[in-house]
Amino acid sequence: MTPPVYEKKATALLFVDPYNDFLSEGGKIWPRVKEVAEEVDLIANLKRVDSAVRGAGIRVFVVPHRRWQPGDYECWCHPNPTQRAIMKRHSFARGEWGGDWHPDFAPPSRATSSSMSIGRKAASPIPISISSSASTASAMSSSSGCSPIPASSQPAAMRWSSATM
């Protein structure tokens, strides 16, 4: 089977939620992911993926989860358990260290970012390579190869990418 070929100008890596709270010792979410992150050497693998993609001339977009700030979710009638936990522990708090980018994965200072998320995304950063000319996209995790994403997921992923353009 021949591996897929992606056009560089129509492909990007979407790097979801590279916050200190997820990826750094001392982060509010780190204790929940630490064991697996260390077992699969997550940071080193994410660095390799990022470096390979950039080295191939493919764009990288950092896709942020909403940063907590006072008042978030307080008027919601039915927050889900994840949103309740974010309210309680102030995960990814705007203006705090945990809500800042992990230093190895921060977008360039000239990049812009959105203060709002487009829904709740994955619980851990998963780079996603999307080709707009294909019917599928590939999700690359640090510990596995690529797996197809249905074409129906692409429009949402493309909207996510525009959040940091």
PDB file of C-alpha atoms in Angstrom:
ATOM      1  CA  MET A   1       0.000   0.000   0.000  1.00  0.00           C
ATOM      2  CA  THR A   2       1.370   3.378  -1.005  1.00  0.00           C
ATOM      3  CA  PRO A   3       1.385   5.988   1.765  1.00  0.00           C
ATOM      4  CA  PRO A   4      -0.784   9.045   1.110  1.00  0.00           C
ATOM      5  CA  VAL A   5       0.829  12.155  -0.336  1.00  0.00           C
ATOM      6  CA  TYR A   6      -0.393  15.477   1.030  1.00  0.00           C
ATOM      7  CA  GLU A   7      -0.005  18.786  -0.779  1.00  0.00           C
ATOM      8  CA  LYS A   8       2.019  21.070   1.498  1.00  0.00           C
ATOM      9  CA  LYS A   9      -0.032  24.146   0.713  1.00  0.00           C
ATOM     10  CA  ALA A  10      -3.287  22.297   1.515  1.00  0.00           C
ATOM     11  CA  THR A  11      -2.049  20.474   4.625  1.00  0.00           C
ATOM     12  CA  ALA A  12      -1.446  21.611   8.181  1.00  0.00           C
ATOM     13  CA  LEU A  13      -0.704  20.104  11.546  1.00  0.00           C
ATOM     14  CA  LEU A  14      -3.229  21.176  14.181  1.00  0.00           C
ATOM     15  CA  PHE A  15      -1.598  21.067  17.601  1.00  0.00           C
ATOM     16  CA  VAL A  16      -4.415  20.966  20.128  1.00  0.00           C
ATOM     17  CA  ASP A  17      -4.030  22.460  23.628  1.00  0.00           C
ATOM     18  CA  PRO A  18      -0.267  22.562  24.260  1.00  0.00           C
ATOM     19  CA  TYR A  19      -0.821  24.270  27.631  1.00  0.00           C
ATOM     20  CA  ASN A  20       1.430  23.978  30.666  1.00  0.00           C
ATOM     21  CA  ASP A  21      -1.531  22.574  32.628  1.00  0.00           C
ATOM     22  CA  PHE A  22      -1.494  19.552  30.275  1.00  0.00           C
ATOM     23  CA  LEU A  23       2.175  19.120  29.425  1.00  0.00           C
ATOM     24  CA  SER A  24       4.264  20.409  32.336  1.00  0.00           C
ATOM     25  CA  GLU A  25       5.170  19.140  35.785  1.00  0.00           C
ATOM     26  CA  GLY A  26       3.123  21.306  38.134  1.00  0.00           C
ATOM     27  CA  GLY A  27       0.271  21.674  35.648  1.00  0.00           C
ATOM     28  CA  LYS A  28      -3.237  21.136  36.974  1.00  0.00           C
ATOM     29  CA  ILE A  29      -3.977  18.309  34.526  1.00  0.00           C
ATOM     30  CA  TRP A  30      -0.444  16.861  34.471  1.00  0.00           C
ATOM     31  CA  PRO A  31      -1.029  14.386  37.352  1.00  0.00           C
ATOM     32  CA  ARG A  32      -3.814  12.773  35.304  1.00  0.00           C
ATOM     33  CA  VAL A  33      -1.652  12.311  32.194  1.00  0.00           C
ATOM     34  CA  LYS A  34       1.842  12.020  33.698  1.00  0.00           C
ATOM     35  CA  GLU A  35       2.108   8.218  33.812  1.00  0.00           C
ATOM     36  CA  VAL A  36       1.161   7.694  30.170  1.00  0.00           C
ATOM     37  CA  ALA A  37       2.958  10.845  28.977  1.00  0.00           C
ATOM     38  CA  GLU A  38       6.207   9.657  30.517  1.00  0.00           C
ATOM     39  CA  GLU A  39       5.713   6.057  29.386  1.00  0.00           C
ATOM     40  CA  VAL A  40       5.343   7.089  25.726  1.00  0.00           C
ATOM     41  CA  ASP A  41       7.887   9.935  25.990  1.00  0.00           C
ATOM     42  CA  LEU A  42       5.157  12.359  24.913  1.00  0.00           C
ATOM     43  CA  ILE A  43       7.150  15.611  24.950  1.00  0.00           C
ATOM     44  CA  ALA A  44      10.045  14.170  22.927  1.00  0.00           C
ATOM     45  CA  ASN A  45       7.635  12.591  20.435  1.00  0.00           C
ATOM     46  CA  LEU A  46       5.632  15.795  20.054  1.00  0.00           C
ATOM     47  CA  LYS A  47       8.890  17.685  19.459  1.00  0.00           C
ATOM     48  CA  ARG A  48       9.851  15.166  16.749  1.00  0.00           C
ATOM     49  CA  VAL A  49       6.463  15.447  15.032  1.00  0.00           C
ATOM     50  CA  ASP A  50       6.564  19.262  15.208  1.00  0.00           C
ATOM     51  CA  SER A  51      10.125  19.380  13.878  1.00  0.00           C
ATOM     52  CA  ALA A  52       9.418  16.920  11.053  1.00  0.00           C
ATOM     53  CA  VAL A  53       6.297  18.761   9.935  1.00  0.00           C
ATOM     54  CA  ARG A  54       7.974  22.176  10.020  1.00  0.00           C
ATOM     55  CA  GLY A  55      11.052  20.712   8.323  1.00  0.00           C
ATOM     56  CA  ALA A  56       8.823  19.436   5.519  1.00  0.00           C
ATOM     57  CA  GLY A  57       7.470  22.954   4.995  1.00  0.00           C
ATOM     58  CA  ILE A  58       4.012  22.136   6.348  1.00  0.00           C
ATOM     59  CA  ARG A  59       2.200  24.751   8.423  1.00  0.00           C
ATOM     60  CA  VAL A  60       1.537  24.217  12.145  1.00  0.00           C
ATOM     61  CA  PHE A  61      -1.475  25.752  13.866  1.00  0.00           C
ATOM     62  CA  VAL A  62      -1.781  25.815  17.639  1.00  0.00           C
ATOM     63  CA  VAL A  63      -5.438  25.201  18.483  1.00  0.00           C
ATOM     64  CA  PRO A  64      -6.354  26.420  21.966  1.00  0.00           C
ATOM     65  CA  HIS A  65      -8.978  25.147  24.327  1.00  0.00           C
ATOM     66  CA  ARG A  66     -10.887  27.956  26.022  1.00  0.00           C
ATOM     67  CA  ARG A  67      -8.832  29.513  28.816  1.00  0.00           C
ATOM     68  CA  TRP A  68     -10.706  29.661  32.102  1.00  0.00           C
ATOM     69  CA  GLN A  69     -11.529  33.099  33.509  1.00  0.00           C
ATOM     70  CA  PRO A  70     -13.812  34.211  36.369  1.00  0.00           C
ATOM     71  CA  GLY A  71     -17.470  33.722  35.529  1.00  0.00           C
ATOM     72  CA  ASP A  72     -16.939  30.882  33.053  1.00  0.00           C
ATOM     73  CA  TYR A  73     -19.699  28.290  33.142  1.00  0.00           C
ATOM     74  CA  GLU A  74     -21.336  29.890  36.225  1.00  0.00           C
ATOM     75  CA  CYS A  75     -24.630  30.619  34.476  1.00  0.00           C
ATOM     76  CA  TRP A  76     -24.734  27.311  32.621  1.00  0.00           C
ATOM     77  CA  CYS A  77     -27.700  25.134  33.600  1.00  0.00           C
ATOM     78  CA  HIS A  78     -26.069  21.831  32.656  1.00  0.00           C
ATOM     79  CA  PRO A  79     -22.250  21.938  32.603  1.00  0.00           C
ATOM     80  CA  ASN A  80     -20.721  18.546  31.923  1.00  0.00           C
ATOM     81  CA  PRO A  81     -18.289  16.916  34.403  1.00  0.00           C
ATOM     82  CA  THR A  82     -15.243  18.237  32.546  1.00  0.00           C
ATOM     83  CA  GLN A  83     -16.594  21.791  32.616  1.00  0.00           C
ATOM     84  CA  ARG A  84     -17.378  21.442  36.342  1.00  0.00           C
ATOM     85  CA  ALA A  85     -13.801  20.298  36.968  1.00  0.00           C
ATOM     86  CA  ILE A  86     -12.439  23.251  34.979  1.00  0.00           C
ATOM     87  CA  MET A  87     -14.636  25.594  37.048  1.00  0.00           C
ATOM     88  CA  LYS A  88     -13.370  24.056  40.292  1.00  0.00           C
ATOM     89  CA  ARG A  89      -9.638  23.906  39.568  1.00  0.00           C
ATOM     90  CA  HIS A  90      -9.427  26.813  37.078  1.00  0.00           C
ATOM     91  CA  SER A  91      -7.671  24.737  34.432  1.00  0.00           C
ATOM     92  CA  PHE A  92      -5.911  26.689  31.674  1.00  0.00           C
ATOM     93  CA  ALA A  93      -6.564  29.959  33.519  1.00  0.00           C
ATOM     94  CA  ARG A  94      -6.046  33.072  31.433  1.00  0.00           C
ATOM     95  CA  GLY A  95      -3.065  35.054  32.715  1.00  0.00           C
ATOM     96  CA  GLU A  96      -1.658  32.179  34.791  1.00  0.00           C
ATOM     97  CA  TRP A  97       1.275  29.845  34.083  1.00  0.00           C
ATOM     98  CA  GLY A  98      -0.983  26.809  33.508  1.00  0.00           C
ATOM     99  CA  GLY A  99      -2.914  28.667  30.813  1.00  0.00           C
ATOM    100  CA  ASP A 100       0.290  29.598  28.974  1.00  0.00           C
ATOM    101  CA  TRP A 101       1.747  27.520  26.161  1.00  0.00           C
ATOM    102  CA  HIS A 102       4.275  24.832  26.996  1.00  0.00           C
ATOM    103  CA  PRO A 103       7.577  26.547  26.076  1.00  0.00           C
ATOM    104  CA  ASP A 104       8.494  23.897  23.504  1.00  0.00           C
ATOM    105  CA  PHE A 105       5.236  24.353  21.586  1.00  0.00           C
ATOM    106  CA  ALA A 106       4.331  28.029  21.847  1.00  0.00           C
ATOM    107  CA  PRO A 107       3.291  29.627  18.570  1.00  0.00           C
ATOM    108  CA  PRO A 108       5.558  32.389  17.257  1.00  0.00           C
ATOM    109  CA  SER A 109       4.975  35.737  18.955  1.00  0.00           C
ATOM    110  CA  ARG A 110       3.676  37.178  15.677  1.00  0.00           C
ATOM    111  CA  ALA A 111       0.852  34.609  15.591  1.00  0.00           C
ATOM    112  CA  THR A 112      -2.592  35.501  16.799  1.00  0.00           C
ATOM    113  CA  SER A 113      -4.904  33.332  18.816  1.00  0.00           C
ATOM    114  CA  SER A 114      -8.557  33.148  19.628  1.00  0.00           C
ATOM    115  CA  SER A 115      -9.795  33.644  23.172  1.00  0.00           C
ATOM    116  CA  MET A 116     -12.744  31.343  22.549  1.00  0.00           C
ATOM    117  CA  SER A 117     -12.742  27.657  21.776  1.00  0.00           C
ATOM    118  CA  ILE A 118     -15.001  25.972  19.309  1.00  0.00           C
ATOM    119  CA  GLY A 119     -16.507  23.424  21.649  1.00  0.00           C
ATOM    120  CA  ARG A 120     -14.733  20.966  23.871  1.00  0.00           C
ATOM    121  CA  LYS A 121     -11.939  19.176  22.111  1.00  0.00           C
ATOM    122  CA  ALA A 122      -9.832  16.175  23.052  1.00  0.00           C
ATOM    123  CA  ALA A 123      -8.505  15.795  26.580  1.00  0.00           C
ATOM    124  CA  SER A 124      -4.928  15.714  25.338  1.00  0.00           C
ATOM    125  CA  PRO A 125      -3.015  17.384  22.513  1.00  0.00           C
ATOM    126  CA  ILE A 126      -3.381  15.419  19.281  1.00  0.00           C
ATOM    127  CA  PRO A 127      -1.709  16.834  16.189  1.00  0.00           C
ATOM    128  CA  ILE A 128      -3.971  16.432  13.156  1.00  0.00           C
ATOM    129  CA  SER A 129      -2.827  16.677   9.553  1.00  0.00           C
ATOM    130  CA  ILE A 130      -5.632  17.706   7.209  1.00  0.00           C
ATOM    131  CA  SER A 131      -5.597  17.775   3.451  1.00  0.00           C
ATOM    132  CA  SER A 132      -8.481  19.812   2.092  1.00  0.00           C
ATOM    133  CA  SER A 133      -8.309  17.999  -1.237  1.00  0.00           C
ATOM    134  CA  ALA A 134      -8.741  14.535   0.284  1.00  0.00           C
ATOM    135  CA  SER A 135     -11.762  12.839   1.774  1.00  0.00           C
ATOM    136  CA  THR A 136      -9.936  11.906   4.960  1.00  0.00           C
ATOM    137  CA  ALA A 137      -7.413  13.430   7.297  1.00  0.00           C
ATOM    138  CA  SER A 138      -4.786  11.813   9.503  1.00  0.00           C
ATOM    139  CA  ALA A 139      -4.489  12.132  13.256  1.00  0.00           C
ATOM    140  CA  MET A 140      -0.988  11.637  14.562  1.00  0.00           C
ATOM    141  CA  SER A 141      -0.558  10.860  18.219  1.00  0.00           C
ATOM    142  CA  SER A 142       2.850  10.667  19.787  1.00  0.00           C
ATOM    143  CA  SER A 143       2.652   6.909  20.298  1.00  0.00           C
ATOM    144  CA  SER A 144       1.070   5.637  17.092  1.00  0.00           C
ATOM    145  CA  GLY A 145       1.024   6.088  13.369  1.00  0.00           C
ATOM    146  CA  CYS A 146      -1.733   7.728  11.398  1.00  0.00           C
ATOM    147  CA  SER A 147      -5.370   6.765  11.405  1.00  0.00           C
ATOM    148  CA  PRO A 148      -8.128   8.087   9.159  1.00  0.00           C
ATOM    149  CA  ILE A 149     -10.593  10.715  10.314  1.00  0.00           C
ATOM    150  CA  PRO A 150     -13.953  10.717   8.525  1.00  0.00           C
ATOM    151  CA  ALA A 151     -14.456  13.511   6.028  1.00  0.00           C
ATOM    152  CA  SER A 152     -17.367  14.721   8.151  1.00  0.00           C
ATOM    153  CA  SER A 153     -14.832  15.765  10.811  1.00  0.00           C
ATOM    154  CA  GLN A 154     -12.858  17.946   8.427  1.00  0.00           C
ATOM    155  CA  PRO A 155     -15.127  21.018   8.390  1.00  0.00           C
ATOM    156  CA  ALA A 156     -14.880  21.343  12.181  1.00  0.00           C
ATOM    157  CA  ALA A 157     -11.142  20.796  12.091  1.00  0.00           C
ATOM    158  CA  MET A 158     -10.784  23.426   9.387  1.00  0.00           C
ATOM    159  CA  ARG A 159     -12.749  25.882  11.552  1.00  0.00           C
ATOM    160  CA  TRP A 160     -10.390  25.103  14.441  1.00  0.00           C
ATOM    161  CA  SER A 161      -7.390  25.888  12.255  1.00  0.00           C
ATOM    162  CA  SER A 162      -8.775  29.313  11.421  1.00  0.00           C
ATOM    163  CA  ALA A 163      -8.846  30.177  15.132  1.00  0.00           C
ATOM    164  CA  THR A 164      -5.102  30.835  15.065  1.00  0.00           C
ATOM    165  CA  MET A 165      -4.619  32.094  11.501  1.00  0.00           C
TER     166      MET A 165
END
